[in-house]
Short mmCIF file of C-alpha atoms in Angstrom, two decimals:
data_model
loop_
_atom_site.label_atom_id
_atom_site.label_comp_id
_atom_site.label_asym_id
_atom_site.label_seq_id
_atom_site.Cartn_x
_atom_site.Cartn_y
_atom_site.Cartn_z
CA MET A 1 0.00 0.00 0.00
CA ASN A 2 1.18 3.49 -0.77
CA ARG A 3 2.71 5.06 2.35
CA ARG A 4 0.78 8.27 2.02
CA ARG A 5 -2.47 6.35 1.59
CA PHE A 6 -1.65 4.43 4.74
CA PHE A 7 -1.13 7.66 6.58
CA GLN A 8 -4.39 9.09 5.34
CA ILE A 9 -6.14 6.06 6.83
CA ALA A 10 -4.22 6.40 10.07
CA LEU A 11 -5.17 10.06 10.28
CA ALA A 12 -8.80 9.06 9.91
CA THR A 13 -8.54 7.49 13.34
CA PRO A 14 -9.73 10.32 15.63
CA LEU A 15 -7.04 9.76 18.19
CA ILE A 16 -4.13 9.98 15.79
CA THR A 17 -4.59 13.41 14.27
CA PRO A 18 -3.77 15.38 17.43
CA LEU A 19 -0.63 13.30 17.97
CA PHE A 20 0.48 14.02 14.43
CA LEU A 21 -0.28 17.73 14.79
CA ALA A 22 1.53 17.83 18.13
CA SER A 23 4.62 16.29 16.54
CA LYS A 24 5.06 19.42 14.45
CA ASN A 25 5.97 21.30 17.58
CA ARG A 26 8.42 18.75 18.92
CA PRO A 27 11.80 18.94 17.19
CA ASN A 28 13.75 15.70 17.06
CA ASP A 29 10.67 13.64 17.79
CA ILE A 30 10.23 10.53 15.75
CA ASP A 31 6.94 8.70 15.64
CA LEU A 32 6.72 5.29 14.10
CA TYR A 33 3.24 4.25 12.96
CA LEU A 34 3.15 0.49 12.47
CA VAL A 35 0.12 -1.35 11.13
CA SER A 36 0.42 -4.97 12.05
CA ASN A 37 -1.41 -7.45 14.22
CA GLU A 38 1.99 -8.91 15.07
CA PRO A 39 4.11 -5.86 15.86
CA GLN A 40 6.61 -8.02 17.74
CA LEU A 41 7.81 -9.37 14.36
CA SER A 42 8.87 -5.99 13.01
CA LEU A 43 9.49 -3.74 16.00
CA PRO A 44 12.97 -4.97 16.93
CA SER A 45 14.39 -4.40 13.44
CA LEU A 46 12.62 -1.08 13.00
CA LEU A 47 13.67 0.31 16.34
CA ASN A 48 17.26 -0.90 15.96
CA GLU A 49 17.49 0.87 12.63
CA LEU A 50 15.92 4.09 13.96
CA SER A 51 18.04 4.06 17.09
CA LYS A 52 21.22 4.18 14.99
CA SER A 53 20.56 7.84 14.30
CA ASN A 54 19.71 8.56 17.95
CA LYS A 55 22.61 7.10 19.83
CA THR A 56 21.80 8.95 23.07
CA ILE A 57 18.63 6.90 23.48
CA GLY A 58 19.26 3.50 25.00
CA LYS A 59 17.40 0.34 24.07
CA LYS A 60 14.46 1.09 26.35
CA PHE A 61 10.69 1.07 25.88
CA SER A 62 7.46 1.37 27.85
CA PHE A 63 3.76 0.84 27.26
CA VAL A 64 1.34 3.69 27.71
CA ARG A 65 -1.67 1.69 26.52
CA PRO A 66 -2.56 -1.97 26.84
CA HIS A 67 -1.95 -4.17 23.80
CA PRO A 68 -3.14 -7.72 23.22
CA SER A 69 0.39 -8.72 22.22
CA GLU A 70 2.11 -6.82 25.01
CA GLU A 71 3.80 -9.87 26.48
CA LYS A 72 4.95 -11.10 23.05
CA ILE A 73 6.42 -7.69 22.30
CA LYS A 74 8.19 -7.54 25.65
CA LYS A 75 9.60 -11.04 25.16
CA ARG A 76 10.76 -10.40 21.63
CA LEU A 77 12.35 -7.05 22.39
CA SER A 78 13.97 -8.36 25.57
CA SER A 79 15.55 -11.18 23.60
CA LYS A 80 17.13 -8.54 21.37
CA GLY A 81 18.64 -6.67 24.31
CA TRP A 82 15.84 -4.13 24.94
CA ASN A 83 14.60 -3.21 28.42
CA CYS A 84 11.02 -2.48 29.45
CA VAL A 85 11.06 0.56 31.78
CA PRO A 86 8.37 2.47 33.70
CA PRO A 87 6.57 5.11 31.61
CA SER A 88 7.80 7.82 33.98
CA GLU A 89 11.41 7.24 32.95
CA LYS A 90 12.91 9.63 30.41
CA ASP A 91 14.39 9.04 26.97
CA HIS A 92 12.86 5.86 25.69
CA TRP A 93 10.40 4.61 23.10
CA ASN A 94 6.79 4.91 24.24
CA PHE A 95 4.34 2.42 22.75
CA SER A 96 0.67 3.16 22.38
CA PHE A 97 -1.90 1.13 20.53
CA HIS A 98 -5.07 1.83 18.68
CA SER A 99 -7.39 -0.15 16.46
CA PHE A 100 -8.93 0.44 13.07
CA VAL A 101 -12.45 -0.53 12.17
CA HIS A 102 -11.33 -2.01 8.83
CA LYS A 103 -8.32 -4.15 7.99
CA ILE A 104 -5.48 -2.55 6.09
CA SER A 105 -2.27 -3.88 4.65
CA PRO A 106 0.66 -4.06 7.06
CA SER A 107 2.91 -1.11 6.72
CA PHE A 108 4.76 1.52 8.65
CA THR A 109 5.45 5.20 8.31
CA LEU A 110 7.81 7.52 10.09
CA VAL A 111 6.87 11.04 11.07
CA GLN A 112 9.46 13.55 12.19
CA ASN A 113 8.74 17.18 13.01
CA GLY A 114 5.27 16.71 11.58
CA ARG A 115 6.62 15.49 8.22
CA ILE A 116 6.54 12.05 6.70
CA ARG A 117 10.13 10.88 6.47
CA ASP A 118 11.41 9.24 3.34
CA ILE A 119 12.72 5.78 4.10
CA ARG A 120 14.06 4.90 0.69
CA ASP A 121 17.64 5.75 1.59
CA GLN A 122 17.67 3.36 4.51
CA ASN A 123 17.42 -0.33 5.16
CA LEU A 124 13.87 0.45 6.27
CA PHE A 125 12.57 0.20 2.73
CA LEU A 126 13.44 -3.49 2.57
CA LEU A 127 11.72 -4.05 5.89
CA TRP A 128 8.65 -2.22 4.69
CA LYS A 129 8.47 -4.21 1.49
CA ASP A 130 8.87 -7.49 3.31
CA MET A 131 6.13 -6.60 5.82
CA ASN A 132 3.73 -5.52 3.15
CA GLN A 133 4.15 -8.74 1.23
CA SER A 134 4.39 -11.31 3.99
CA GLN A 135 1.91 -10.27 6.70
CA LYS A 136 -1.90 -10.41 6.67
CA PRO A 137 -4.19 -7.33 6.62
CA SER A 138 -4.37 -5.90 10.11
CA THR A 139 -6.55 -3.82 12.37
CA TRP A 140 -4.00 -2.81 15.00
CA LEU A 141 -1.89 0.32 14.93
CA THR A 142 1.20 0.59 17.10
CA ILE A 143 2.68 4.02 17.65
CA ALA A 144 6.25 4.13 18.93
CA SER A 145 7.27 7.62 19.96
CA LEU A 146 10.82 8.54 20.80
CA LYS A 147 9.93 11.51 23.01
CA LYS A 148 7.21 11.24 25.59
CA ARG A 149 3.96 11.56 23.67
CA GLN A 150 1.84 13.65 25.96
CA ARG A 151 -1.82 13.52 25.25
CA SER A 152 -2.55 17.17 24.51
CA ILE A 153 -5.45 18.17 26.64
CA SER A 154 -7.18 20.94 24.82
CA LYS A 155 -8.53 24.21 26.00
CA GLY A 156 -12.29 24.25 26.02
CA ASP A 157 -14.48 26.81 24.39
CA THR A 158 -17.75 26.63 26.31
CA VAL A 159 -18.93 26.42 29.91
CA ILE A 160 -21.95 24.20 30.35
CA VAL A 161 -24.05 24.99 33.43
CA TYR A 162 -25.98 22.17 35.10
CA LYS A 163 -28.61 22.52 37.82
CA ASP A 164 -30.52 19.61 39.32
CA GLY A 165 -29.15 17.33 36.64
CA GLU A 166 -30.35 19.48 33.75
CA LYS A 167 -28.27 21.53 31.36
CA ILE A 168 -29.53 25.09 31.87
CA ASP A 169 -27.03 27.30 30.10
CA ARG A 170 -24.05 27.50 27.77
CA LEU A 171 -21.50 30.28 28.14
CA SER A 172 -18.74 31.08 25.72
CA LEU A 173 -15.27 31.25 27.23
CA ASP A 174 -14.48 33.96 24.68
CA ASN A 175 -16.64 36.43 26.56
CA ASP A 176 -15.63 37.90 29.92
CA GLY A 177 -18.31 38.65 32.50
CA SER A 178 -20.43 37.28 35.33
CA ARG A 179 -23.60 35.23 35.30
CA TYR A 180 -25.98 34.61 38.16
CA TYR A 181 -28.10 31.58 38.85
CA ASN A 182 -30.68 30.81 41.52
CA ALA A 183 -29.74 27.56 43.17
CA ARG A 184 -31.35 25.57 45.98
CA GLU A 185 -29.79 27.58 48.79
CA GLY A 186 -29.41 30.93 47.06
CA ARG A 187 -27.48 32.68 44.35
CA ILE A 188 -24.43 31.22 42.59
CA THR A 189 -22.21 33.50 40.50
CA ILE A 190 -19.98 32.29 37.70
CA ASN A 191 -17.14 34.51 36.50
CA LEU A 192 -15.56 34.28 33.09
CA LYS A 193 -12.29 35.97 32.23
CA GLY A 194 -9.37 35.24 29.98
CA GLY A 195 -10.77 31.92 28.82
CA LYS A 196 -11.27 30.63 32.36
CA ALA A 197 -14.32 30.14 34.53
CA TRP A 198 -14.79 29.94 38.27
CA ILE A 199 -17.49 30.28 40.92
CA SER A 200 -17.14 33.51 42.89
CA GLU A 201 -20.31 33.41 44.97
CA SER A 202 -22.17 30.49 46.50
CA PRO A 203 -24.54 30.06 49.43
CA CYS A 204 -23.25 26.60 50.35
CA ARG A 205 -21.84 25.89 53.78
CA HIS A 206 -18.38 24.57 52.97
CA ASN A 207 -17.52 26.71 49.93
CA ILE A 208 -15.61 23.90 48.26
CA CYS A 209 -16.77 25.27 44.94
CA LEU A 210 -15.40 28.70 45.84
CA MET A 211 -12.04 27.21 46.76
CA SER A 212 -11.73 25.29 43.49
CA PRO A 213 -9.24 26.82 41.03
CA SER A 214 -10.52 28.25 37.78
CA ILE A 215 -11.16 25.82 34.94
CA SER A 216 -10.45 26.12 31.25
CA GLN A 217 -9.66 22.69 29.85
CA SER A 218 -12.13 20.29 28.30
CA GLY A 219 -13.70 18.03 30.89
CA GLU A 220 -12.80 20.12 33.93
CA ARG A 221 -15.60 20.77 36.39
CA ILE A 222 -16.44 22.78 39.48
CA ILE A 223 -19.18 21.22 41.57
CA CYS A 224 -21.43 22.65 44.27
CA ALA A 225 -22.97 19.45 45.63
CA PRO A 226 -25.38 20.95 48.21
CA ASN A 227 -26.95 23.02 45.45
CA HIS A 228 -26.93 20.22 42.87
CA PHE A 229 -25.09 22.65 40.63
CA PHE A 230 -21.96 22.31 38.55
CA ILE A 231 -20.16 23.81 35.59
CA GLU A 232 -18.14 21.87 33.06
CA ILE A 233 -15.84 22.94 30.25
CA GLU A 234 -16.82 21.60 26.87
CA GLY A 235 -14.60 21.43 23.82
CA PRO A 236 -12.44 19.07 21.76
CA ARG A 237 -11.36 16.55 24.32
CA PHE A 238 -9.09 13.67 24.84
CA ILE A 239 -10.42 12.74 28.23
CA ASP A 240 -13.84 11.44 29.06
CA THR A 241 -14.14 12.80 32.59
CA VAL A 242 -12.13 14.06 35.56
CA ILE A 243 -11.51 12.90 39.10
CA GLY A 244 -9.80 14.57 42.02
CA MET B 1 -34.39 3.31 29.71
CA PHE B 2 -32.78 6.70 30.19
CA LYS B 3 -35.62 7.88 32.43
CA SER B 4 -35.43 4.69 34.52
CA ALA B 5 -31.67 5.14 34.89
CA LYS B 6 -32.03 8.76 35.90
CA ASN B 7 -34.72 7.97 38.45
CA GLU B 8 -32.71 5.12 39.92
CA ILE B 9 -29.59 7.28 40.29
CA HIS B 10 -31.64 9.97 41.98
CA ARG B 11 -33.23 7.47 44.37
CA LEU B 12 -29.92 5.87 45.32
CA PHE B 13 -28.05 9.06 45.97
CA SER B 14 -30.98 10.53 47.90
CA GLU B 15 -30.88 7.50 50.17
CA ILE B 16 -27.11 7.79 50.58
CA GLU B 17 -27.50 11.47 51.40
CA ASN B 18 -30.22 10.74 53.98
CA ARG B 19 -28.39 7.91 55.70
CA PHE B 20 -24.87 9.31 55.70
CA SER B 21 -25.10 13.09 55.87
CA PRO B 22 -23.24 14.77 58.76
CA ASP B 23 -26.52 15.48 60.57
CA SER B 24 -27.78 11.92 60.31
CA GLU B 25 -27.59 9.68 63.36
CA ASP B 26 -29.09 6.62 61.76
CA TYR B 27 -27.26 3.76 63.40
CA SER B 28 -29.70 0.93 62.83
CA SER B 29 -30.43 0.70 59.13
CA PRO B 30 -28.90 -2.33 57.40
CA ILE B 31 -27.15 -0.13 54.83
CA VAL B 32 -25.42 1.81 57.61
CA ILE B 33 -24.39 -1.34 59.49
CA LYS B 34 -23.07 -2.85 56.25
CA LEU B 35 -21.00 0.21 55.40
CA PHE B 36 -19.66 0.37 58.95
CA GLN B 37 -18.49 -3.24 58.73
CA ARG B 38 -16.79 -2.63 55.39
CA GLY B 39 -15.12 0.44 56.84
CA LEU B 40 -14.05 -1.42 59.97
CA LYS B 41 -12.04 -3.90 57.92
CA ILE B 42 -10.21 -1.07 56.19
CA TYR B 43 -9.69 0.62 59.57
CA TYR B 44 -7.87 -2.44 60.89
CA ASP B 45 -6.01 -3.09 57.62
CA SER B 46 -4.73 0.48 57.63
CA ASN B 47 -3.78 0.52 61.33
CA GLY B 48 -6.37 3.20 61.97
CA CYS B 49 -5.43 5.53 59.10
CA PHE B 50 -8.97 5.31 57.79
CA ASP B 51 -11.58 6.01 60.43
CA VAL B 52 -15.21 7.16 60.22
CA THR B 53 -15.16 8.46 63.81
CA VAL B 54 -13.12 11.60 63.01
CA SER B 55 -16.17 13.88 63.06
CA PRO B 56 -15.29 15.51 66.44
CA LEU B 57 -11.97 16.57 64.87
CA THR B 58 -13.71 17.89 61.74
CA ILE B 59 -15.97 19.99 63.97
CA ALA B 60 -13.17 21.20 66.25
CA TRP B 61 -11.05 22.43 63.33
CA GLY B 62 -14.05 24.33 61.96
CA PHE B 63 -14.63 22.34 58.78
CA PHE B 64 -18.23 21.65 59.68
CA ASN B 65 -19.34 25.29 59.60
CA THR B 66 -16.27 27.01 58.03
CA SER B 67 -15.35 28.64 61.34
CA TYR B 68 -11.78 27.54 60.76
CA ARG B 69 -9.40 27.40 63.73
CA VAL B 70 -6.41 25.47 65.00
CA PRO B 71 -7.41 23.74 68.26
CA LYS B 72 -4.98 23.64 71.14
CA PRO B 73 -3.10 20.35 71.69
CA GLN B 74 -4.94 19.67 74.98
CA GLU B 75 -8.27 20.01 73.18
CA ILE B 76 -7.16 17.60 70.48
CA LYS B 77 -5.87 15.13 73.07
CA ALA B 78 -9.26 15.15 74.79
CA LEU B 79 -11.10 14.70 71.49
CA LEU B 80 -8.97 11.69 70.58
CA LYS B 81 -10.71 9.77 73.35
CA THR B 82 -13.85 9.89 71.17
CA VAL B 83 -12.03 8.71 68.02
CA GLY B 84 -11.46 5.08 67.07
CA MET B 85 -13.74 2.67 65.22
CA GLU B 86 -12.83 -0.17 67.57
CA LYS B 87 -14.78 1.68 70.28
CA ILE B 88 -18.06 1.13 68.39
CA LYS B 89 -20.01 -2.07 69.04
CA ILE B 90 -22.94 -3.54 67.18
CA GLN B 91 -25.61 -4.34 69.74
CA GLU B 92 -29.17 -5.44 68.98
CA GLY B 93 -28.72 -4.63 65.30
CA LYS B 94 -27.57 -1.10 65.98
CA LEU B 95 -24.25 0.75 66.15
CA SER B 96 -23.54 1.68 69.75
CA LEU B 97 -21.40 4.82 70.11
CA SER B 98 -19.74 6.07 73.28
CA PRO B 99 -20.67 9.58 74.51
CA GLY B 100 -19.09 12.28 72.38
CA MET B 101 -18.56 10.03 69.37
CA LYS B 102 -19.87 11.13 66.00
CA LEU B 103 -19.50 9.57 62.59
CA ASP B 104 -18.13 11.09 59.38
CA TRP B 105 -18.87 8.91 56.37
CA GLY B 106 -17.20 11.30 53.96
CA GLY B 107 -14.35 8.94 53.16
CA ILE B 108 -16.48 5.96 52.14
CA ALA B 109 -20.16 6.76 51.50
CA LYS B 110 -19.59 8.46 48.15
CA GLY B 111 -17.72 5.44 46.81
CA TYR B 112 -20.43 3.16 48.13
CA GLY B 113 -23.12 5.22 46.41
CA ILE B 114 -21.21 5.14 43.15
CA ASP B 115 -20.89 1.35 43.29
CA LEU B 116 -24.62 0.93 43.99
CA ALA B 117 -25.53 3.35 41.20
CA SER B 118 -23.25 1.64 38.68
CA GLN B 119 -24.59 -1.80 39.55
CA SER B 120 -28.15 -0.53 39.10
CA LEU B 121 -27.37 0.96 35.71
CA ILE B 122 -25.65 -2.22 34.56
CA ALA B 123 -28.66 -4.24 35.78
CA LEU B 124 -30.90 -1.92 33.73
CA GLY B 125 -28.94 -3.00 30.66
CA ILE B 126 -26.64 -0.04 30.19
CA GLN B 127 -23.55 -1.67 28.71
CA LYS B 128 -21.08 1.18 28.89
CA GLY B 129 -20.79 4.31 30.98
CA PHE B 130 -19.42 5.90 34.08
CA VAL B 131 -20.85 7.32 37.26
CA ASN B 132 -18.82 10.30 38.43
CA ALA B 133 -20.00 11.76 41.71
CA GLY B 134 -17.98 14.71 42.90
CA GLY B 135 -14.66 13.43 41.67
CA ASP B 136 -14.86 9.68 42.44
CA LEU B 137 -16.12 7.30 39.81
CA PHE B 138 -16.81 3.85 38.45
CA CYS B 139 -16.64 3.12 34.73
CA TRP B 140 -17.63 0.09 32.69
CA GLY B 141 -17.56 -0.93 29.06
CA GLU B 142 -15.72 1.29 26.59
CA ASN B 143 -15.88 4.95 25.72
CA PRO B 144 -17.51 6.20 22.48
CA GLU B 145 -14.18 5.59 20.66
CA ASN B 146 -14.22 1.92 21.75
CA GLN B 147 -11.26 2.49 24.02
CA PRO B 148 -10.90 2.28 27.79
CA TRP B 149 -12.30 5.34 29.51
CA LYS B 150 -9.79 8.18 29.72
CA ILE B 151 -9.93 9.77 33.16
CA GLY B 152 -8.06 12.99 33.88
CA ILE B 153 -6.61 13.30 37.41
CA LYS B 154 -6.75 16.82 38.76
CA HIS B 155 -3.46 18.50 39.56
CA PRO B 156 -3.36 19.23 43.29
CA ARG B 157 -1.81 22.65 42.89
CA LYS B 158 -2.51 23.95 39.39
CA SER B 159 -5.37 24.21 36.97
CA GLY B 160 -5.46 21.20 34.69
CA PHE B 161 -4.39 17.60 35.11
CA LEU B 162 -1.53 15.51 36.42
CA GLY B 163 -2.22 12.90 33.80
CA VAL B 164 -4.76 10.55 32.28
CA ILE B 165 -5.56 7.00 33.35
CA SER B 166 -7.12 4.55 30.87
CA ILE B 167 -9.41 2.13 32.67
CA SER B 168 -12.53 0.06 32.27
CA ASN B 169 -14.69 -1.87 34.77
CA LEU B 170 -12.88 -0.16 37.59
CA GLY B 171 -13.46 2.49 40.21
CA ALA B 172 -11.21 5.42 41.03
CA ALA B 173 -11.13 7.88 43.92
CA THR B 174 -8.84 10.72 44.96
CA THR B 175 -8.11 12.25 48.35
CA GLY B 176 -6.24 15.53 48.35
CA ASP B 177 -5.16 18.37 50.58
CA TYR B 178 -6.61 20.86 48.11
CA GLN B 179 -10.23 19.72 48.33
CA ARG B 180 -11.08 21.37 51.67
CA PHE B 181 -8.57 23.51 53.47
CA PHE B 182 -7.82 26.85 55.06
CA ILE B 183 -4.59 28.78 55.35
CA LEU B 184 -3.62 30.36 58.65
CA ASN B 185 -0.33 32.16 59.19
CA GLY B 186 0.92 30.83 55.89
CA GLU B 187 0.24 27.20 56.79
CA ARG B 188 -2.27 25.01 54.96
CA HIS B 189 -4.62 23.00 57.19
CA HIS B 190 -6.72 20.50 55.30
CA HIS B 191 -9.58 18.19 56.17
CA VAL B 192 -7.85 14.80 55.98
CA PHE B 193 -7.01 14.09 59.60
CA ASP B 194 -4.67 11.49 60.94
CA PRO B 195 -7.12 9.86 63.37
CA ARG B 196 -4.27 8.85 65.62
CA THR B 197 -2.88 12.35 66.16
CA GLY B 198 -5.88 14.59 65.55
CA PHE B 199 -3.91 16.77 63.13
CA PRO B 200 -4.13 17.02 59.34
CA ALA B 201 -1.97 14.30 57.77
CA LYS B 202 1.33 15.47 56.35
CA GLY B 203 3.53 14.39 53.50
CA LYS B 204 1.20 14.23 50.52
CA GLN B 205 -0.78 16.48 48.21
CA SER B 206 -3.00 13.81 46.69
CA VAL B 207 -3.58 10.07 46.42
CA THR B 208 -5.61 8.42 43.66
CA VAL B 209 -6.60 4.76 44.06
CA VAL B 210 -7.89 2.55 41.22
CA GLY B 211 -9.52 -0.85 41.69
CA PRO B 212 -12.61 -3.02 41.38
CA GLU B 213 -14.78 -1.27 44.02
CA THR B 214 -15.12 2.49 44.37
CA LEU B 215 -16.06 2.07 48.05
CA VAL B 216 -12.64 0.56 48.69
CA CYS B 217 -10.89 3.11 46.44
CA ASP B 218 -12.57 5.90 48.41
CA ALA B 219 -11.52 4.58 51.81
CA LEU B 220 -8.06 3.48 50.70
CA SER B 221 -7.31 6.86 49.14
CA THR B 222 -7.86 8.38 52.59
CA ALA B 223 -5.87 5.65 54.35
CA LEU B 224 -2.93 5.91 51.97
CA PHE B 225 -2.99 9.69 52.22
CA VAL B 226 -2.67 9.49 56.01
CA SER B 227 -0.26 6.60 56.30
CA LYS B 228 3.54 6.92 56.19
CA TYR B 229 3.63 3.34 54.87
CA PRO B 230 1.08 3.18 52.06
CA ASP B 231 2.85 0.19 50.45
CA SER B 232 2.16 -2.04 53.42
CA ILE B 233 -1.55 -1.16 53.38
CA LEU B 234 -1.91 -1.77 49.66
CA GLN B 235 -0.23 -5.17 49.93
CA LYS B 236 -3.45 -6.30 51.63
CA TYR B 237 -5.41 -5.16 48.57
CA PRO B 238 -3.59 -6.73 45.60
CA GLU B 239 -6.32 -5.71 43.13
CA TYR B 240 -5.76 -2.02 43.83
CA GLY B 241 -3.14 0.46 42.66
CA ALA B 242 -2.38 4.03 43.70
CA PHE B 243 -0.86 7.16 42.29
CA ILE B 244 0.67 9.41 44.95
CA VAL B 245 1.80 13.03 44.83
CA ASN B 246 3.97 13.86 47.82
CA SER B 247 4.19 17.21 49.55
CA GLU B 248 6.95 18.34 47.17
CA GLY B 249 4.91 17.47 44.12
CA LYS B 250 6.89 14.34 43.31
CA THR B 251 4.82 11.47 41.94
CA SER B 252 5.02 7.73 42.52
CA ARG B 253 2.94 4.62 41.87
CA ILE B 254 2.36 1.61 44.11
CA GLY B 255 0.31 -1.55 44.01
CA LYS B 256 -1.35 -2.94 40.92
CA GLY B 257 -0.35 -1.17 37.71
CA PHE B 258 -2.78 0.68 35.51
CA VAL B 259 -2.26 2.65 32.33
CA PHE B 260 -1.29 6.21 33.18
CA GLN B 261 -0.14 8.90 30.79
CA PRO B 262 1.42 11.93 32.51
CA ILE B 263 0.68 15.40 31.24
CA GLU B 264 3.61 17.72 30.60
CA GLN B 265 3.50 20.46 33.23
CA ASN B 266 4.35 24.00 32.11
#
């Protein structure tokens, strides 16, 4: 399969696009996108080849997402002299895994500084050709990132106001100002400024909502439990909900 | 189905609120006795670091009515005589408290409610979802992208998140020194007391526990926050893992592993 076509399909996966866009801002990052239901067959050779041009990075890797072949990958890489390290350690390959709805031909593509890197001048082309011809169509995508691939939590654009379990208002974070709501025990005031929202007035006893820091990122919330009232930031998001 | 689910959630949490609110002194209902017994096990397993009898301390430090103050050591010493779950007996189907004792279910009732609510929703046929009540949750099935649920953990000191955990069919709960606190003479005094000393526990900013039951996550997050030896507590709960932020902001993980992706802090 054409490498650019492969990448178009990979980009169609909602989770991948932000990682690709984020790579543009990370010099010296390399991301390896590998389509294969048996990544353990190709990863050692691929990573060995890529590591030749990054001699400061040792033969270390970690998993940031579960993978059905995690143990096979660990075993295979360990037999080639690689070490599995905790994700918190610096300077190693981070593996994450996603799945496609449809099967596609095994392949891999390298992205560096947000650009697809030409592999024709390296041994990688032979590996790619061999993979494409010898392995079955696959639904799993392995992403191996050289720098820590932080999930970019996005800034939200709207504050959703909930009272008694019902959505009662939407406020744009682009507009500064204050809004007042009648809650069970009295008035609650929401302030908006500089793309952030917070509660500045509440009749509740413990004022936990007043003590909460301002929120601005998708999924963040401030809750006033006694008044069955909360506000939540809505926007493009890479988390489903928040605890803490 | 949605209406049934909503009504059931409302019913369950109303009951939890009635039975376990600070003003409630219901010591005979089966649900209260059951939660006490669950809490008692964790009390013993944590060497007293989790304890539902800390209410006199909560009141003395002003957290009950926001009249914040730092009690004198003699006052705290006297109050400690009313603290300790082992002092409570179950007699004639009722909890029997000594004079001066008062219960604070804050470290366990929310998790219990979340577990009950989740079980009800699953029984109603809801195959995927999460119940998030005030920052503790249980999630089951997969998210709309057919992946494990991605849960952001609040940063204890800044806006935003420490990181994201990817979990499914698990509960998660956080205890932190930023959730309820006051600052007096430049010192932060928070609401998570060490039941053995009567003072706010030191050494940590937040503890997040992940595991099969949110009730246990809730109580353990308090116990691990208080304890100087969280590893030894968690060894008794092999199905649970924890993410700890110490008082200097340094992070560590103990117990059962779960997928965690840190967020770069600016």
